[in-house]
Tab-separated table of C-alpha atoms in Angstrom:
chain	number	residue	atom	x	y	z
A	240	UNK	CA	95.262	-29.234	151.108
A	241	UNK	CA	93.647	-26.493	153.374
A	242	UNK	CA	90.318	-27.300	151.561
A	243	UNK	CA	90.721	-30.859	152.058
A	244	UNK	CA	90.735	-30.276	155.774
A	245	UNK	CA	87.778	-27.710	155.375
A	246	UNK	CA	89.895	-24.691	156.147
A	247	UNK	CA	89.809	-21.593	153.749
A	248	UNK	CA	92.819	-20.186	152.441
A	249	UNK	CA	92.812	-16.490	153.072
A	250	UNK	CA	94.666	-14.376	150.737
A	251	UNK	CA	96.024	-10.834	151.449
A	252	UNK	CA	95.978	-8.169	148.767
A	253	UNK	CA	97.460	-4.587	148.907
A	254	UNK	CA	96.901	-1.365	146.781
A	255	UNK	CA	100.149	-2.407	145.047
A	256	UNK	CA	98.504	-5.843	144.077
A	257	UNK	CA	98.611	-5.852	140.062
A	258	UNK	CA	95.279	-6.316	138.488
A	259	UNK	CA	96.803	-9.750	137.145
A	260	UNK	CA	97.481	-11.167	140.459
A	261	UNK	CA	94.527	-9.746	142.075
A	262	UNK	CA	92.824	-11.855	139.422
A	263	UNK	CA	94.608	-15.232	140.302
A	264	UNK	CA	94.081	-14.468	144.068
A	265	UNK	CA	90.287	-14.176	143.583
A	266	UNK	CA	90.070	-17.358	141.512
A	267	UNK	CA	91.902	-19.453	144.363
A	268	UNK	CA	90.433	-17.675	147.392
A	269	UNK	CA	87.646	-18.924	149.573
A	270	UNK	CA	86.164	-17.523	152.546
A	271	UNK	CA	86.880	-14.177	152.234
A	272	UNK	CA	89.538	-11.697	150.723
A	273	UNK	CA	91.866	-9.742	153.381
A	274	UNK	CA	92.832	-6.450	152.099
A	275	UNK	CA	95.700	-4.283	153.775
A	276	UNK	CA	94.441	-0.538	153.403
A	277	UNK	CA	97.489	1.073	152.559
A	278	UNK	CA	100.955	0.482	150.970
A	279	UNK	CA	104.185	1.206	152.902
A	280	UNK	CA	105.017	0.881	156.612
A	281	UNK	CA	102.470	-0.658	158.988
A	282	UNK	CA	101.240	1.098	161.940
A	283	UNK	CA	98.773	3.255	163.456
A	284	UNK	CA	96.879	5.917	161.569
A	285	UNK	CA	94.124	8.501	162.274
A	286	UNK	CA	93.200	9.152	158.605
A	287	UNK	CA	91.716	6.350	156.070
A	288	UNK	CA	93.492	6.829	152.786
A	289	UNK	CA	91.494	6.537	149.494
A	290	UNK	CA	93.511	3.408	148.586
A	291	UNK	CA	91.670	1.227	150.872
A	292	UNK	CA	88.095	2.065	149.029
A	293	UNK	CA	89.720	1.678	145.782
A	294	UNK	CA	91.331	-1.556	146.837
A	295	UNK	CA	87.618	-3.035	147.960
A	296	UNK	CA	86.517	-1.902	144.649
A	297	UNK	CA	88.926	-3.697	142.755
A	298	UNK	CA	88.436	-6.639	144.672
A	299	UNK	CA	84.608	-6.552	143.926
A	300	UNK	CA	85.427	-6.348	140.270
A	301	UNK	CA	87.099	-9.751	140.414
A	302	UNK	CA	85.515	-11.549	143.020
A	303	UNK	CA	81.986	-12.076	144.986
A	304	UNK	CA	83.727	-13.044	148.303
A	305	UNK	CA	83.493	-10.715	151.304
A	306	UNK	CA	86.324	-7.989	151.562
A	307	UNK	CA	87.904	-7.765	155.326
A	308	UNK	CA	89.771	-4.568	155.795
A	309	UNK	CA	92.631	-4.369	158.132
A	310	UNK	CA	93.292	-1.210	159.494
A	311	UNK	CA	95.408	0.185	162.567
A	312	UNK	CA	93.955	3.209	164.003
A	313	UNK	CA	95.405	5.420	166.759
A	314	UNK	CA	92.219	6.002	168.521
A	315	UNK	CA	88.981	3.749	168.677
A	316	UNK	CA	88.199	2.340	165.307
A	317	UNK	CA	84.691	3.614	163.941
A	318	UNK	CA	83.096	1.175	161.620
A	319	UNK	CA	81.576	3.905	159.912
A	320	UNK	CA	85.125	4.657	158.584
A	321	UNK	CA	85.468	1.437	156.727
A	322	UNK	CA	81.793	0.883	155.936
A	323	UNK	CA	82.790	0.278	152.063
A	324	UNK	CA	84.419	-2.968	153.261
A	325	UNK	CA	82.280	-6.256	154.196
A	326	UNK	CA	84.485	-6.405	157.619
A	327	UNK	CA	87.109	-4.471	159.453
A	328	UNK	CA	89.738	-6.355	161.443
A	329	UNK	CA	90.047	-4.872	164.706
A	330	UNK	CA	92.551	-7.153	166.464
A	331	UNK	CA	95.027	-4.672	167.253
A	332	UNK	CA	92.574	-2.281	169.096
A	333	UNK	CA	91.459	-5.362	171.214
A	334	UNK	CA	94.958	-6.166	172.086
A	335	UNK	CA	95.302	-2.495	172.877
A	336	UNK	CA	92.644	-2.622	175.164
A	337	UNK	CA	93.747	-5.887	176.932
A	338	UNK	CA	97.235	-4.174	177.534
A	339	UNK	CA	95.414	-0.963	179.046
A	340	UNK	CA	93.292	-3.258	181.454
A	341	UNK	CA	96.134	-5.667	182.488
A	342	UNK	CA	95.037	-7.947	185.324
A	343	UNK	CA	91.745	-6.797	185.758
A	344	UNK	CA	89.212	-9.077	187.034
A	345	UNK	CA	86.673	-7.622	184.714
A	346	UNK	CA	89.230	-7.891	181.409
A	347	UNK	CA	86.553	-10.243	179.742
A	348	UNK	CA	83.474	-8.082	180.376
A	349	UNK	CA	85.257	-4.863	179.321
A	350	UNK	CA	86.547	-6.440	176.228
A	351	UNK	CA	82.963	-7.861	175.439
A	352	UNK	CA	81.770	-4.319	176.151
A	353	UNK	CA	84.376	-2.766	173.952
A	354	UNK	CA	83.764	-5.188	171.013
A	355	UNK	CA	79.952	-4.718	171.378
A	356	UNK	CA	80.562	-0.778	171.193
A	357	UNK	CA	82.009	-1.365	167.739
A	358	UNK	CA	79.114	-2.936	166.111
A	359	UNK	CA	76.611	-0.687	168.045
A	360	UNK	CA	78.246	2.425	166.429
A	361	UNK	CA	77.196	0.938	162.661
């Protein structure tokens, strides 16, 4: 149904996803595959576990699609810390910036600068 409406079904995988399920997801996925960087409770962390890089390698072994890695950092996310993936999902970092800036008249300008700073760091 999604493909009929030109929408890509985006599947989530985690370090605990079995190889069999990962292969099935790879067959059905379009657009990209969304990788959760760690098993367990979500939340902010400063460290990147080895699980994330291992998961990206596992996905690449069964699919040519880009792999987008979700990671919640306590501090400003660093693209170098997730360079082994094709993309890093930084929505939570942007939401934090919006919360911090509140009703600032320059909100859009500041968010744009923040987003560009993430790209510039690579």
